[in-house]
Short mmCIF file of C-alpha atoms in Angstrom, two decimals:
data_model
loop_
_atom_site.label_atom_id
_atom_site.label_comp_id
_atom_site.label_asym_id
_atom_site.label_seq_id
_atom_site.Cartn_x
_atom_site.Cartn_y
_atom_site.Cartn_z
CA MET W 1 -8.24 10.01 36.30
CA HIS W 2 -5.37 12.31 37.08
CA PRO W 3 -6.52 14.97 39.90
CA ASN W 4 -5.77 17.57 37.38
CA ILE W 5 -7.18 16.68 34.51
CA ASN W 6 -11.61 17.83 34.49
CA ASN W 7 -13.48 18.57 31.25
CA THR W 8 -12.05 21.78 30.76
CA THR W 9 -8.57 20.22 29.89
CA PHE W 10 -10.34 18.33 26.86
CA THR W 11 -11.32 21.67 24.57
CA PRO W 12 -7.75 22.48 24.26
CA LEU W 13 -6.72 18.94 23.59
CA ARG W 14 -8.89 18.80 21.39
CA TRP W 15 -7.70 21.83 19.60
CA PHE W 16 -4.07 21.07 19.72
CA THR W 17 -4.70 18.31 17.73
CA PHE W 18 -6.39 20.36 15.08
CA PHE W 19 -3.60 23.05 15.17
CA ILE W 20 -0.78 20.38 15.69
CA TYR W 21 -1.79 18.33 12.60
CA GLY W 22 -2.55 21.74 10.74
CA THR W 23 0.95 22.72 10.83
CA LEU W 24 2.58 19.64 9.95
CA VAL W 25 0.09 19.22 6.64
CA ILE W 26 2.39 23.17 5.59
CA PHE W 27 5.17 20.68 5.34
CA THR W 28 3.93 17.65 3.91
CA SER W 29 2.60 19.23 0.89
CA PHE W 30 3.75 22.75 0.54
CA PHE W 31 7.87 22.49 1.33
CA GLN W 32 8.35 20.58 -2.00
CA LEU W 33 7.15 24.01 -3.84
CA TYR W 34 9.72 25.40 -2.03
CA LEU W 35 12.34 23.58 -2.57
CA GLN W 36 11.25 23.86 -6.32
CA ASP W 37 11.40 27.42 -6.15
CA ILE W 38 14.94 27.97 -4.99
CA GLY W 39 15.86 25.66 -7.49
CA MET W 40 16.32 22.07 -6.41
CA SER W 41 15.80 19.07 -9.23
CA GLN W 42 12.95 16.17 -7.91
CA SER W 43 16.16 13.95 -7.39
CA GLU W 44 17.61 16.37 -5.07
CA ILE W 45 13.96 17.14 -3.40
CA GLY W 46 13.26 13.09 -3.46
CA ALA W 47 16.53 12.82 -1.42
CA LEU W 48 16.10 15.23 1.12
CA MET W 49 12.79 14.28 2.12
CA ALA W 50 13.76 10.59 2.36
CA ILE W 51 16.06 12.09 5.17
CA GLY W 52 12.60 12.12 7.21
CA PRO W 53 11.63 8.56 6.73
CA LEU W 54 15.02 7.66 7.90
CA ILE W 55 16.13 9.94 10.57
CA SER W 56 12.36 8.63 11.60
CA LEU W 57 14.14 5.31 12.12
CA ILE W 58 16.44 6.82 15.07
CA ALA W 59 14.00 9.44 16.13
CA ASN W 60 10.72 7.30 17.09
CA PRO W 61 12.10 5.37 19.63
CA PHE W 62 14.50 8.29 21.00
CA TRP W 63 11.72 10.40 22.05
CA GLY W 64 9.17 7.45 23.02
CA PHE W 65 12.02 6.21 25.01
CA TYR W 66 12.69 9.74 26.58
CA GLY W 67 9.06 10.22 27.35
CA ASP W 68 8.73 6.56 29.22
CA ARG W 69 11.96 8.26 30.93
CA LEU W 70 10.81 11.34 31.71
CA GLN W 71 6.86 9.80 32.44
CA ASN W 72 5.22 13.48 30.86
CA VAL W 73 4.74 13.40 26.85
CA ARG W 74 3.64 16.89 27.28
CA PHE W 75 6.63 17.90 28.05
CA VAL W 76 8.38 15.87 25.42
CA LEU W 77 6.28 17.20 22.77
CA LEU W 78 7.08 20.58 23.83
CA ILE W 79 11.28 19.97 23.52
CA MET W 80 10.06 18.68 19.94
CA MET W 81 7.58 21.42 18.70
CA LEU W 82 10.78 24.18 20.09
CA GLY W 83 13.43 22.21 18.34
CA THR W 84 10.90 22.15 15.36
CA LEU W 85 10.39 25.74 15.93
CA LEU W 86 14.08 27.05 15.93
CA MET W 87 15.04 24.60 12.64
CA VAL W 88 12.42 25.88 10.62
CA GLN W 89 13.84 29.54 10.70
CA LEU W 90 16.86 28.17 9.65
CA VAL W 91 15.87 26.27 6.77
CA PHE W 92 13.68 29.02 5.68
CA HIS W 93 16.89 31.59 5.64
CA VAL W 94 19.59 29.20 3.89
CA HIS W 95 20.50 28.93 0.21
CA ASN W 96 23.29 26.74 0.25
CA TYR W 97 22.03 22.74 -0.36
CA THR W 98 25.06 21.57 2.14
CA ILE W 99 22.95 23.51 4.68
CA ILE W 100 19.80 22.37 3.73
CA TYR W 101 20.48 18.71 4.16
CA ILE W 102 21.98 19.10 7.88
CA VAL W 103 19.47 21.48 8.97
CA MET W 104 16.37 19.96 7.64
CA THR W 105 18.51 16.96 9.20
CA VAL W 106 17.74 17.82 12.92
CA PHE W 107 14.80 19.49 11.69
CA PHE W 108 13.63 15.77 10.78
CA PHE W 109 14.96 14.73 14.69
CA PHE W 110 12.72 16.75 16.18
CA GLN W 111 9.32 16.76 14.05
CA THR W 112 8.90 12.97 12.07
CA PRO W 113 7.76 11.49 15.52
CA MET W 114 5.36 14.66 16.44
CA LEU W 115 1.98 12.84 15.06
CA ALA W 116 2.60 9.80 17.37
CA GLN W 117 3.67 11.66 20.21
CA SER W 118 0.51 13.64 20.24
CA ASN W 119 -1.47 10.32 19.81
CA THR W 120 0.06 9.68 23.06
CA LEU W 121 -0.51 12.47 24.39
CA ILE W 122 -4.39 11.74 23.90
CA LEU W 123 -3.92 8.98 25.27
CA SER W 124 -2.16 9.83 28.16
CA TYR W 125 -5.18 12.59 28.99
CA ILE W 126 -7.98 10.40 28.27
CA ASP W 127 -6.79 7.25 30.37
CA GLY W 128 -10.05 6.35 33.19
CA THR W 129 -11.98 8.69 31.50
CA PRO W 130 -15.22 7.57 29.53
CA LYS W 131 -13.61 9.90 26.07
CA LYS W 132 -12.88 7.90 23.58
CA PHE W 133 -9.31 8.30 21.25
CA GLY W 134 -11.51 8.74 17.56
CA GLY W 135 -13.72 11.63 19.09
CA PHE W 136 -9.89 13.61 19.61
CA ARG W 137 -8.32 12.02 16.42
CA LEU W 138 -11.43 13.61 13.96
CA TYR W 139 -9.85 17.12 15.04
CA GLY W 140 -6.92 15.92 13.65
CA SER W 141 -8.22 14.97 10.56
CA LEU W 142 -10.45 18.41 10.26
CA GLY W 143 -7.08 19.99 10.99
CA TRP W 144 -4.75 18.69 8.38
CA ALA W 145 -7.71 18.81 5.80
CA LEU W 146 -8.93 22.59 6.51
CA THR W 147 -5.72 24.07 6.79
CA ALA W 148 -4.46 22.88 3.51
CA VAL W 149 -7.28 24.14 2.12
CA ALA W 150 -7.24 27.69 3.68
CA ALA W 151 -3.63 27.68 3.19
CA GLY W 152 -3.61 27.26 -0.39
CA PRO W 153 -4.69 30.92 -1.51
CA VAL W 154 -2.84 32.63 1.55
CA ILE W 155 0.44 30.56 -0.41
CA ASP W 156 -0.71 32.24 -3.67
CA ARG W 157 -1.48 35.38 -2.75
CA LEU W 158 2.27 35.67 -0.49
CA GLY W 159 4.52 33.28 -2.37
CA VAL W 160 5.99 30.06 -1.50
CA SER W 161 9.24 31.93 0.16
CA GLN W 162 6.57 32.76 3.22
CA ILE W 163 5.50 29.10 3.74
CA GLY W 164 7.90 29.01 6.67
CA THR W 165 5.91 32.38 8.27
CA VAL W 166 2.65 30.14 7.86
CA PHE W 167 3.83 27.05 9.46
CA THR W 168 5.05 29.02 12.23
CA VAL W 169 2.75 30.87 12.98
CA LEU W 170 1.00 27.83 13.32
CA LEU W 171 3.48 26.01 15.47
CA LEU W 172 3.02 29.25 17.77
CA ILE W 173 -0.57 28.56 18.03
CA ALA W 174 -0.42 25.05 19.37
CA ILE W 175 2.57 25.36 21.31
CA GLY W 176 0.44 28.27 23.03
CA ILE W 177 -2.27 25.88 23.58
CA ILE W 178 -0.43 22.66 25.01
CA LEU W 179 0.49 25.15 27.54
CA LEU W 180 -2.85 25.43 28.40
CA LEU W 181 -2.93 21.96 28.98
CA PRO W 182 -2.63 20.51 32.84
CA PRO W 183 1.03 18.72 33.76
CA GLN W 184 1.19 15.34 33.99
CA ASN W 185 2.98 13.31 36.90
CA LYS W 186 2.30 9.72 35.59
CA LEU W 187 1.70 8.09 32.18
CA PRO W 188 -0.10 4.54 31.92
CA GLY W 189 1.47 1.84 31.62
CA GLY W 190 4.89 1.31 29.78
CA SER W 191 5.12 -1.11 26.22
CA ALA W 192 7.33 -3.88 26.13
CA THR W 193 10.81 -3.62 24.33
CA MET W 194 12.33 -4.81 22.12
CA ASN W 195 14.94 -8.11 22.20
CA ARG W 196 16.22 -10.67 20.49
CA TYR W 197 14.03 -13.67 21.30
CA ALA W 198 11.36 -10.99 20.65
CA MET W 199 12.87 -10.86 17.15
CA LYS W 200 12.98 -14.19 16.09
CA LYS W 201 9.49 -14.51 16.97
CA LEU W 202 8.61 -12.28 14.76
CA LEU W 203 10.68 -12.76 12.03
CA GLY W 204 9.81 -16.77 12.64
CA ASN W 205 6.55 -16.23 11.58
CA LEU W 206 6.37 -16.17 7.67
CA TYR W 207 2.46 -14.76 7.51
CA PHE W 208 4.07 -11.74 9.74
CA VAL W 209 7.42 -11.23 7.54
CA GLY W 210 4.96 -11.98 4.40
CA PHE W 211 2.22 -9.02 5.37
CA ILE W 212 5.83 -6.38 6.38
CA VAL W 213 7.09 -7.46 2.82
CA PHE W 214 4.26 -7.16 0.52
CA GLY W 215 2.85 -3.90 2.81
CA ILE W 216 6.24 -2.00 1.80
CA LEU W 217 5.66 -2.51 -1.80
CA VAL W 218 2.29 -1.29 -1.74
CA ALA W 219 3.88 1.65 0.69
CA ILE W 220 6.73 2.70 -1.65
CA PRO W 221 4.48 4.36 -3.85
CA ASN W 222 1.80 6.02 -1.71
CA ALA W 223 4.62 7.77 0.15
CA MET W 224 5.62 8.97 -3.61
CA ASN W 225 2.51 10.60 -4.27
CA SER W 226 2.64 12.04 -1.00
CA THR W 227 6.27 13.44 -1.66
CA PHE W 228 5.82 14.54 -5.18
CA VAL W 229 1.87 15.13 -5.88
CA SER W 230 2.44 18.85 -5.29
CA LEU W 231 5.01 19.09 -7.78
CA TYR W 232 2.51 17.17 -9.91
CA ILE W 233 -0.58 19.36 -9.67
CA VAL W 234 1.87 22.80 -10.67
CA GLU W 235 3.40 20.65 -13.53
CA LEU W 236 0.04 20.02 -15.25
CA GLY W 237 -0.62 24.00 -14.24
CA GLY W 238 -2.66 23.91 -11.22
CA THR W 239 -2.18 26.32 -8.35
CA LYS W 240 -1.28 26.37 -4.36
CA SER W 241 -4.81 26.49 -3.97
CA MET W 242 -5.41 23.13 -5.93
CA VAL W 243 -2.66 21.30 -3.86
CA GLY W 244 -4.60 22.79 -1.27
CA TRP W 245 -8.13 21.11 -2.09
CA ALA W 246 -6.18 17.87 -3.18
CA VAL W 247 -4.95 16.81 0.44
CA PHE W 248 -8.59 18.03 1.85
CA ALA W 249 -10.22 15.71 -0.82
CA SER W 250 -7.45 12.93 0.00
CA SER W 251 -8.20 13.30 4.48
CA ILE W 252 -11.98 15.18 4.80
CA PHE W 253 -13.50 11.52 4.51
CA GLU W 254 -10.45 9.24 6.62
CA ALA W 255 -11.78 9.36 10.15
CA ALA W 256 -15.42 8.85 8.52
CA LEU W 257 -13.66 5.26 7.53
CA PHE W 258 -11.74 4.53 10.05
CA LEU W 259 -15.32 4.94 12.77
CA LEU W 260 -17.07 2.02 10.21
CA PHE W 261 -14.52 0.48 10.64
CA ASP W 262 -14.58 0.33 14.27
CA ARG W 263 -17.91 -0.80 14.04
CA TYR W 264 -17.96 -2.92 10.94
CA LEU W 265 -14.56 -4.62 10.40
CA LYS W 266 -14.16 -8.84 11.15
CA ARG W 267 -11.96 -9.22 13.47
CA ASN W 268 -10.63 -12.70 11.74
CA ILE W 269 -7.31 -13.12 9.84
CA SER W 270 -8.71 -14.24 6.42
CA PHE W 271 -10.57 -11.62 5.71
CA MET W 272 -8.40 -8.77 6.72
CA ILE W 273 -5.66 -10.46 4.08
CA GLY W 274 -8.01 -10.30 1.72
CA TRP W 275 -8.96 -6.95 2.21
CA LEU W 276 -5.83 -5.36 1.87
CA ALA W 277 -5.55 -8.15 -1.84
CA ILE W 278 -8.22 -6.01 -3.18
CA VAL W 279 -7.43 -2.77 -1.20
CA SER W 280 -3.99 -3.07 -2.86
CA LEU W 281 -5.59 -3.26 -6.17
CA LEU W 282 -8.16 -0.08 -5.62
CA PHE W 283 -3.88 1.17 -4.88
CA THR W 284 -3.36 0.00 -8.66
CA LEU W 285 -6.01 1.76 -9.81
CA ARG W 286 -5.51 4.82 -7.71
CA TRP W 287 -1.72 5.10 -9.66
CA PHE W 288 -2.91 4.27 -12.95
CA LEU W 289 -5.02 6.82 -13.03
CA MET W 290 -2.69 9.37 -12.02
CA ALA W 291 -0.31 8.09 -14.91
CA GLU W 292 -3.08 8.91 -16.88
CA ALA W 293 -4.20 12.24 -15.63
CA THR W 294 -4.25 15.72 -18.11
CA SER W 295 -5.49 18.04 -15.47
CA PRO W 296 -4.91 18.93 -11.50
CA TRP W 297 -9.02 18.64 -11.01
CA GLU W 298 -8.78 15.25 -12.30
CA ILE W 299 -6.14 14.66 -9.77
CA ILE W 300 -7.87 16.02 -6.41
CA ALA W 301 -11.12 13.49 -7.92
CA ILE W 302 -8.70 10.51 -7.69
CA GLN W 303 -7.15 11.91 -3.99
CA LEU W 304 -10.57 11.10 -2.84
CA LEU W 305 -9.39 7.19 -3.13
CA HIS W 306 -6.63 8.21 -0.57
CA ALA W 307 -9.41 7.36 2.54
CA VAL W 308 -10.28 4.24 1.34
CA THR W 309 -7.01 2.98 0.11
CA PHE W 310 -4.22 4.35 2.70
CA GLY W 311 -6.80 4.81 5.36
CA GLY W 312 -8.30 1.37 4.76
CA TYR W 313 -4.77 -0.73 4.39
CA PHE W 314 -3.09 1.31 7.49
CA TYR W 315 -5.70 0.72 9.55
CA VAL W 316 -6.69 -3.18 9.22
CA GLY W 317 -2.36 -3.46 8.69
CA THR W 318 -2.57 -2.29 12.10
CA GLN W 319 -5.22 -4.91 13.84
CA LEU W 320 -3.46 -7.60 12.03
CA THR W 321 -0.50 -6.73 13.31
CA MET W 322 -1.67 -7.40 16.66
CA MET W 323 -3.17 -11.17 15.64
CA PHE W 324 -0.03 -11.55 14.15
CA VAL W 325 2.35 -11.26 16.97
CA PRO W 326 2.40 -12.88 20.49
CA LYS W 327 1.08 -10.60 22.61
CA ALA W 328 3.69 -10.54 24.65
CA PHE W 329 5.67 -8.67 21.91
CA ARG W 330 2.65 -6.93 19.90
CA SER W 331 4.24 -3.34 21.02
CA SER W 332 8.23 -4.80 19.23
CA GLY W 333 5.21 -6.18 16.08
CA GLN W 334 3.34 -2.52 15.79
CA ALA W 335 6.93 -0.34 16.31
CA ILE W 336 8.04 -2.90 13.46
CA TYR W 337 4.79 -2.25 11.04
CA THR W 338 5.47 1.35 11.69
CA MET W 339 8.65 1.55 10.98
CA THR W 340 8.72 -0.37 7.75
CA TRP W 341 5.50 1.50 6.35
CA SER W 342 6.10 5.63 6.90
CA GLY W 343 10.48 4.70 7.27
CA VAL W 344 11.92 2.06 5.47
CA SER W 345 9.56 3.15 2.41
CA GLY W 346 9.92 6.75 2.85
CA VAL W 347 13.12 5.91 2.18
CA ILE W 348 13.30 4.65 -1.06
CA ALA W 349 10.13 6.44 -2.12
CA GLY W 350 12.03 9.28 -2.05
CA PHE W 351 14.87 8.33 -3.66
CA LEU W 352 13.11 6.34 -6.52
CA GLY W 353 10.46 8.34 -6.97
CA GLY W 354 12.66 11.58 -7.53
CA TRP W 355 14.97 9.66 -9.68
CA LEU W 356 11.85 7.94 -11.70
CA PHE W 357 10.36 11.68 -11.64
CA GLN W 358 13.41 14.00 -13.03
CA ASN W 359 14.57 11.26 -15.54
CA PHE W 360 11.68 9.93 -16.64
CA GLY W 361 8.68 11.88 -15.71
CA SER W 362 5.14 11.77 -13.84
CA GLU W 363 3.89 9.54 -16.05
CA GLN W 364 6.37 7.03 -15.41
CA MET W 365 6.59 7.88 -11.62
CA TYR W 366 2.86 6.58 -11.15
CA LEU W 367 3.00 3.42 -13.65
CA ALA W 368 5.96 1.98 -11.16
CA GLY W 369 3.48 2.78 -8.55
CA VAL W 370 1.32 0.28 -10.71
CA ALA W 371 3.86 -2.58 -11.25
CA LEU W 372 4.65 -2.47 -7.36
CA SER W 373 0.97 -2.47 -5.98
CA PHE W 374 -0.01 -5.02 -8.25
CA VAL W 375 2.68 -7.58 -7.68
CA GLY W 376 1.96 -6.26 -3.38
CA ALA W 377 -1.64 -7.48 -4.38
CA ILE W 378 -1.14 -10.66 -5.64
CA GLY W 379 1.33 -11.32 -3.11
CA PHE W 380 -1.33 -10.63 -0.50
CA ALA W 381 -4.17 -12.45 -2.32
CA SER W 382 -1.56 -15.53 -2.28
CA MET W 383 -1.50 -14.97 1.50
CA TRP W 384 -5.31 -15.77 1.67
CA LEU W 385 -5.22 -19.04 -0.10
CA ASN W 386 -2.84 -20.29 1.94
CA VAL W 387 -5.00 -18.84 5.35
CA LYS W 388 -7.96 -20.47 3.49
CA ARG W 389 -6.75 -23.52 2.87
CA THR W 390 -4.41 -23.86 6.13
CA GLN W 391 -7.17 -22.66 8.16
CA TYR W 392 -4.36 -20.51 9.88
CA ARG W 393 -5.29 -19.36 13.22
CA MET W 394 -2.48 -17.14 15.05
CA ASP W 395 -4.68 -17.28 18.23
CA GLU W 396 -3.94 -20.49 19.25
CA GLU W 397 -0.86 -20.12 18.01
CA ASP W 398 -0.76 -17.25 21.36
CA GLU W 399 -1.47 -19.14 23.80
CA GLN W 400 2.26 -21.39 23.47
CA TYR W 401 3.96 -17.78 24.44
#
């Protein structure tokens, strides 16, 4: 453990996690309402929000490499937070669409890797201590859920034009807390880098390729929902407070699910692929219910399925990636998994979801999600049957590399 780190470090670390997640939920859940308020159409909003996942494909490796070079993720996070703070002041004070797109591109460069770097910050401070990552990540889930609930009535009262003010206040608190953390001299161990040999090994595994492709199909409607659910709630007559409650419902049980999986999930490929097929079917049900919803309160209730669908998929997908990919290239495998789930699918979802929402309505957008998730479920079910038939075991192949 670093000599500057002691038990007094962990309290500000927990509260930093709470406030950084709380800050980002303001943007994720309410920013679309501001864009609609200044006159943007659904397709324009979708295109703008698609920039984030696209930029993340560049920003994540850039900031990760920069952090490795400096060996000080706290300093890197501080730069990212200050850049985000500056850009958010600009985006809420310009109304020319072209300038908004330019400013948001820079904003996403600083903002999109923030949660990943926050997780790295936690891991770097607890390295060599008995502290567990889940106990700190729990504060992130609480910050996300509770801030969304609290912010809804505030934004209802102040108006959507003040979303930037709420975001700024929370981000300033997070910046103040990170300054209370002791400096870091050196981060624990590095990561494997992507190279041609690693890519050949990863893409040569048809099970891993199938897992990625079917995962993108399942991820696209999830990203569409994340982008447009707040607009859907307002379309059905809901308030900003209801948007907050929908976010609360989607995230409050997420940490509990992760803890249950830590304890009870079976670590074998066949079981996990079968679980992904079941989760994909649950996604299919979730989007069908969303398409049929007639009131904001129905949407809030349906959002409770988020923990078992998104939480269940992302956790198991992370574990499966470790089992599909040879040990020497697991870092590269995780990078591909994360970039396809939140990057590639997010770009497609922004453009496709915005086009469907504007031209055919919210119901057809969610029915498209039903079709994509169902195809993904069939794909995972086929993989499960093949794994059962061939008795596939990736860990034996790992020994060859």
